[in-house]
Amino acid sequence: MGCHAIKQERVPDDGYQIQWTFRDYAPSFPGFLAMWTSNIDGIRNALDSCVDYHQTCPGPELKASPLRLIDVMDGNFIKLEKPGSKIHVYTAPIFCWGESKIDKTTRINVEANAICVVQDCIKEWSSEAQKMMKYYHHARVTIVSIESDSAYCGCSQRRSTVVRTVYPNKMVSPDSPAGDRYWNTMSTARTIPKDHSSSSLSHHDTSDHTQLASSHFPRAEIRRHVRNICCIGAGHAGGPTAAVIAYQNPHIRVTVVDSDAARIRRYNSRHLPIFEPGLRHVVRIARDGEVAKCIAEANLVFIAVDTPTKLTGVGAGAATDMAAFESVVVEIAQHARDRIIIVEKSTVPCKTAELIGNIMAAHRPDVHLEILSNPEFLAAGTAVKDLLYPDRILIGSSTTRSGRRAAGALADVYASWVPRARIITTNIWSSELSKLVANAMLAQRISSINSISAICEATGAEIDEVTAAVGSDPRIGDKFLKAGIGFRGSCLKKDVLSLVYLAESLALREVGDYWRQVITMNENQRERFSRRVMRCLNDNLVSKKITFLGFTFKANTSDTRESPALHIIKTLLDEKPGEIAVFDPYCNPAVIRHEIEMAFRKQDAVGKDRYPVEVYSNIYEACRASNAIIITTECDELRNTRPQALPLPKCKTSEDTDPRPFARRELTEMEILALHRFLRSSPLSSEDPLQRYEEEPSCIEDCPECKLIETGPGSASGFGAEGNVDWHRIAYHMKKPKLLFDGKGVIDPEKMTALGINVESIGRQGRH
Ligand SMILES: NC(=O)c1ccc[n+]([C@@H]2O[C@H](COP(=O)([O-])OP(=O)(O)OC[C@H]3O[C@@H](n4cnc5c(N)ncnc54)[C@H](O)[C@@H]3O)[C@@H](O)[C@H]2O)c1
Ligand SMILES: O=c1ccn([C@@H]2O[C@H](COP(=O)(O)OP(=O)(O)O[C@H]3O[C@H](CO)[C@@H](O)[C@H](O)[C@H]3O)[C@@H](O)[C@H]2O)c(=O)[nH]1
């Protein structure tokens, strides 16, 4: 087996601890990893059960320390240790009974033992083999696998009867919490019967069964293991998050549920409800299901429903509307199984965990639960990338042992693809607050630079030059310093307001005022921009056509919440323009039309809509005969210079680079994804070059989504060969004086002058 080599190479003689992942030593045995993982899950389950239910489980006083140990309890790692004084209790190596095919290890086999003992060193083997019984005798827990098909399979093989927990006089299965099934195990623990019919996990005899100090048991180290996740809320945050978790954890069942049946139907179709680059390729594992059933089956539930700003009632305009969140908690309370872990994925006010705790206590005082805060930091348009390569994963928990164990269980889920060093654990209030603070500080930077853009416009300083000069100081940095028409979208504003409300409700008025100013500055920036548009058009829009390029709140997303364009359109409509034209490369025209209808629905006596807003699916049609174009989304396709390549996160494989050869034979999901991306980008390859995706469901006849789509999101027609718009063509068909208002800093004004287009940019002095 592969582990021989590892053992020989790496076991140090000085007692120094080494670690390696399962994957490192799995490759020599096909299917080994999956089997190992699944059975280890069973073992962990039984240990969990023991930790949680068997308050009187015995703990031996160790009389002797074994020479070497395998620790399978620490998440992704098996530790091979030479025990020193710090090790007092341990879980004995996995043991297999059965027809061994390895001569030297008859009846002492399987991965762990094979690592423990150098199999082909006769001296070591004969000395270690004699000590094995002593090791098992002194172990706090011994995991045995009996009736194996072959010595290779042993504990690596999943069995339907799973693992049982055994200690003197009692046998407890994970599903009998009280430990009420008796079995004579006095001798079993020491002399494992060859004919026993299941894998078992054995607690050893002790002379004083009642003094069973739980401190003897490494409870804090033993984690719950998540096998069934239910994510409630299949929106912009919940959908991609659940899909990536499922993608990276094939052994976990991930189910996404939502009260919006149409949303789920679209996730299960070819037409995803949201546009996010890369989402189609990871979403294949997400499934829908009946809410109650999914909650009841899950051992971890993410709450990822919307938490917008309250519009009416107490705290209207600042406080968070927790209606959806609270109703989900009640639903969880009704159906949750015992030992459920409830995770706040939605962005919520600080102290929300208390609310969950109170609701759960009122409805289900019998249920033991843990509440975690695990805010999501993904940004729209880069959701999948942010999820695959997060800067950090934040997990807040209660500081009790059980709270930390729950946090550890969630950390294990992320550790499938996120380096442990990036998983930060804090107390639950810190985690809840950190999310609000992160968004508030991002918003604050945008408002700060926008306030400076006003000074630039009045003085002749240029905002891009100021930003570059200031941002090159590493203490300041250049991120989130792009001046524009202000931040929009569903998150920044509402989270700053939530922070304001929190400060005010804590009677910290000055703190609230400070953060509220970030919002005031943001509104002011948009109004200043609208005034500038009007001024340049002589405060008269009658019979004029104004074209908006961009309706979503930022590039690469179909999310139109808090659309910057919509706000400016509202202002301009008061001036009775001839036509307002709208085009967006990422958003379905039907969706834009619907949003506009909702915002402006006014009909005359014969039922004809009176607002002159037209939505186009072709950019050139939208711009034809326009008096002025307004850019409200920072789409790269609109640039008149070549788009700057975004720097790829470190250690990542770029799409056009072949990631092969791989360092290891067992590929991680990330490596497979990189290979997939590369193969997909090759002109000869198919959509699913590795043939590992489930077949995309075909559409029903008369599929409503197919009918809706005129141009698929992200596939706007008419862009040039490089994907960029042809500004020559647009300029040719515009009406003089051919004005372009760049609200997002994507246009090089000098180049536009050559085309006869006058550009008015944020943070630059205008021509008018
Ligand atoms: N959008 C983002 O980029 C982003 C990023 C990080 C965090 N967040 C946070 O995540 C949360 C969700 O945001 P979103 O953008 O995904 O919202 P969203 O509106 O896109 O999705 C919310 C989903 O929850 C569903 N829902 C509402 N009530 C429900 C109920 N009782 N039962 C089942 N489903 C229900 C809705 O139907 C909807 O599909 C918010 O708190 C937000 O602040 C969002
Ligand atoms: O330098 C900048 C950066 C952004 N924006 C604007 O700010 C808004 C928000 O952009 P961004 O923060 O990139 O997108 P969101 O999807 O709103 O993401 C924010 O909100 C999410 C939800 O809470 C968090 O998870 C993310 O970390 C946080 O960046 C958009 O209108 C951008 O045009 C600027 O004007 N200038």
PDB file of N, CA and C in Angstrom, residues 599-629:
ATOM      1  N   ALA A 599     -41.975  50.346 -11.347  1.00  0.00           N
ATOM      2  CA  ALA A 599     -41.580  51.647 -10.818  1.00  0.00           C
ATOM      3  C   ALA A 599     -42.450  52.788 -11.354  1.00  0.00           C
ATOM      4  N   PHE A 600     -42.874  52.694 -12.611  1.00  0.00           N
ATOM      5  CA  PHE A 600     -43.516  53.862 -13.225  1.00  0.00           C
ATOM      6  C   PHE A 600     -44.944  53.635 -13.696  1.00  0.00           C
ATOM      7  N   ARG A 601     -45.519  52.513 -13.370  1.00  0.00           N
ATOM      8  CA  ARG A 601     -46.827  52.195 -13.959  1.00  0.00           C
ATOM      9  C   ARG A 601     -47.830  53.338 -13.794  1.00  0.00           C
ATOM     10  N   LYS A 602     -48.136  53.953 -14.897  1.00  0.00           N
ATOM     11  CA  LYS A 602     -49.178  55.002 -14.916  1.00  0.00           C
ATOM     12  C   LYS A 602     -49.839  54.843 -16.257  1.00  0.00           C
ATOM     13  N   GLN A 603     -51.110  54.703 -16.289  1.00  0.00           N
ATOM     14  CA  GLN A 603     -51.770  54.519 -17.581  1.00  0.00           C
ATOM     15  C   GLN A 603     -52.744  55.655 -17.848  1.00  0.00           C
ATOM     16  N   ASP A 604     -52.898  55.949 -19.115  1.00  0.00           N
ATOM     17  CA  ASP A 604     -53.889  56.983 -19.430  1.00  0.00           C
ATOM     18  C   ASP A 604     -55.269  56.337 -19.555  1.00  0.00           C
ATOM     19  N   ALA A 605     -56.258  57.141 -19.973  1.00  0.00           N
ATOM     20  CA  ALA A 605     -57.642  56.673 -19.982  1.00  0.00           C
ATOM     21  C   ALA A 605     -57.858  55.451 -20.862  1.00  0.00           C
ATOM     22  N   VAL A 606     -57.063  55.310 -21.931  1.00  0.00           N
ATOM     23  CA  VAL A 606     -57.271  54.137 -22.807  1.00  0.00           C
ATOM     24  C   VAL A 606     -56.298  53.010 -22.462  1.00  0.00           C
ATOM     25  N   GLY A 607     -55.682  53.102 -21.327  1.00  0.00           N
ATOM     26  CA  GLY A 607     -54.842  52.000 -20.853  1.00  0.00           C
ATOM     27  C   GLY A 607     -53.451  51.962 -21.472  1.00  0.00           C
ATOM     28  N   LYS A 608     -52.998  53.037 -22.093  1.00  0.00           N
ATOM     29  CA  LYS A 608     -51.669  53.015 -22.711  1.00  0.00           C
ATOM     30  C   LYS A 608     -50.642  53.538 -21.702  1.00  0.00           C
ATOM     31  N   ASP A 609     -49.534  52.844 -21.597  1.00  0.00           N
ATOM     32  CA  ASP A 609     -48.500  53.297 -20.662  1.00  0.00           C
ATOM     33  C   ASP A 609     -48.005  54.673 -21.093  1.00  0.00           C
ATOM     34  N   ARG A 610     -47.826  55.542 -20.075  1.00  0.00           N
ATOM     35  CA  ARG A 610     -47.483  56.911 -20.431  1.00  0.00           C
ATOM     36  C   ARG A 610     -46.009  57.232 -20.241  1.00  0.00           C
ATOM     37  N   TYR A 611     -45.254  56.310 -19.776  1.00  0.00           N
ATOM     38  CA  TYR A 611     -43.840  56.649 -19.595  1.00  0.00           C
ATOM     39  C   TYR A 611     -43.080  56.240 -20.862  1.00  0.00           C
ATOM     40  N   PRO A 612     -42.271  57.114 -21.376  1.00  0.00           N
ATOM     41  CA  PRO A 612     -41.609  56.838 -22.655  1.00  0.00           C
ATOM     42  C   PRO A 612     -40.298  56.074 -22.486  1.00  0.00           C
ATOM     43  N   VAL A 613     -40.387  54.907 -21.847  1.00  0.00           N
ATOM     44  CA  VAL A 613     -39.160  54.131 -21.636  1.00  0.00           C
ATOM     45  C   VAL A 613     -39.187  52.890 -22.534  1.00  0.00           C
ATOM     46  N   GLU A 614     -38.146  52.723 -23.324  1.00  0.00           N
ATOM     47  CA  GLU A 614     -38.039  51.551 -24.200  1.00  0.00           C
ATOM     48  C   GLU A 614     -36.837  50.722 -23.770  1.00  0.00           C
ATOM     49  N   VAL A 615     -37.016  49.402 -23.724  1.00  0.00           N
ATOM     50  CA  VAL A 615     -35.884  48.546 -23.369  1.00  0.00           C
ATOM     51  C   VAL A 615     -35.429  47.816 -24.631  1.00  0.00           C
ATOM     52  N   TYR A 616     -34.140  47.840 -24.889  1.00  0.00           N
ATOM     53  CA  TYR A 616     -33.605  47.258 -26.128  1.00  0.00           C
ATOM     54  C   TYR A 616     -32.755  46.036 -25.817  1.00  0.00           C
ATOM     55  N   SER A 617     -32.690  45.142 -26.791  1.00  0.00           N
ATOM     56  CA  SER A 617     -31.780  44.002 -26.640  1.00  0.00           C
ATOM     57  C   SER A 617     -30.578  44.162 -27.568  1.00  0.00           C
ATOM     58  N   ASN A 618     -30.512  45.266 -28.237  1.00  0.00           N
ATOM     59  CA  ASN A 618     -29.361  45.520 -29.114  1.00  0.00           C
ATOM     60  C   ASN A 618     -28.831  46.917 -28.808  1.00  0.00           C
ATOM     61  N   ILE A 619     -27.563  47.008 -28.524  1.00  0.00           N
ATOM     62  CA  ILE A 619     -26.983  48.275 -28.069  1.00  0.00           C
ATOM     63  C   ILE A 619     -27.052  49.364 -29.151  1.00  0.00           C
ATOM     64  N   TYR A 620     -26.902  48.963 -30.417  1.00  0.00           N
ATOM     65  CA  TYR A 620     -26.875  49.985 -31.488  1.00  0.00           C
ATOM     66  C   TYR A 620     -28.258  50.555 -31.726  1.00  0.00           C
ATOM     67  N   GLU A 621     -29.261  49.696 -31.582  1.00  0.00           N
ATOM     68  CA  GLU A 621     -30.635  50.195 -31.687  1.00  0.00           C
ATOM     69  C   GLU A 621     -30.922  51.150 -30.532  1.00  0.00           C
ATOM     70  N   ALA A 622     -30.431  50.765 -29.353  1.00  0.00           N
ATOM     71  CA  ALA A 622     -30.675  51.612 -28.182  1.00  0.00           C
ATOM     72  C   ALA A 622     -30.041  52.995 -28.357  1.00  0.00           C
ATOM     73  N   CYS A 623     -28.886  53.051 -29.005  1.00  0.00           N
ATOM     74  CA  CYS A 623     -28.150  54.321 -29.111  1.00  0.00           C
ATOM     75  C   CYS A 623     -28.508  55.116 -30.372  1.00  0.00           C
ATOM     76  N   ARG A 624     -29.192  54.473 -31.293  1.00  0.00           N
ATOM     77  CA  ARG A 624     -29.509  55.155 -32.562  1.00  0.00           C
ATOM     78  C   ARG A 624     -30.329  56.431 -32.294  1.00  0.00           C
ATOM     79  N   ALA A 625     -29.885  57.519 -32.895  1.00  0.00           N
ATOM     80  CA  ALA A 625     -30.577  58.827 -32.818  1.00  0.00           C
ATOM     81  C   ALA A 625     -30.655  59.382 -31.399  1.00  0.00           C
ATOM     82  N   SER A 626     -29.711  58.946 -30.561  1.00  0.00           N
ATOM     83  CA  SER A 626     -29.693  59.447 -29.181  1.00  0.00           C
ATOM     84  C   SER A 626     -29.041  60.834 -29.117  1.00  0.00           C
ATOM     85  N   ASN A 627     -29.565  61.674 -28.217  1.00  0.00           N
ATOM     86  CA  ASN A 627     -28.909  62.955 -27.968  1.00  0.00           C
ATOM     87  C   ASN A 627     -27.811  62.778 -26.919  1.00  0.00           C
ATOM     88  N   ALA A 628     -28.040  61.860 -26.045  1.00  0.00           N
ATOM     89  CA  ALA A 628     -27.050  61.657 -24.979  1.00  0.00           C
ATOM     90  C   ALA A 628     -27.068  60.206 -24.519  1.00  0.00           C
ATOM     91  N   ILE A 629     -25.867  59.706 -24.201  1.00  0.00           N
ATOM     92  CA  ILE A 629     -25.753  58.343 -23.655  1.00  0.00           C
ATOM     93  C   ILE A 629     -25.250  58.466 -22.216  1.00  0.00           C
TER      94      ILE A 629
END
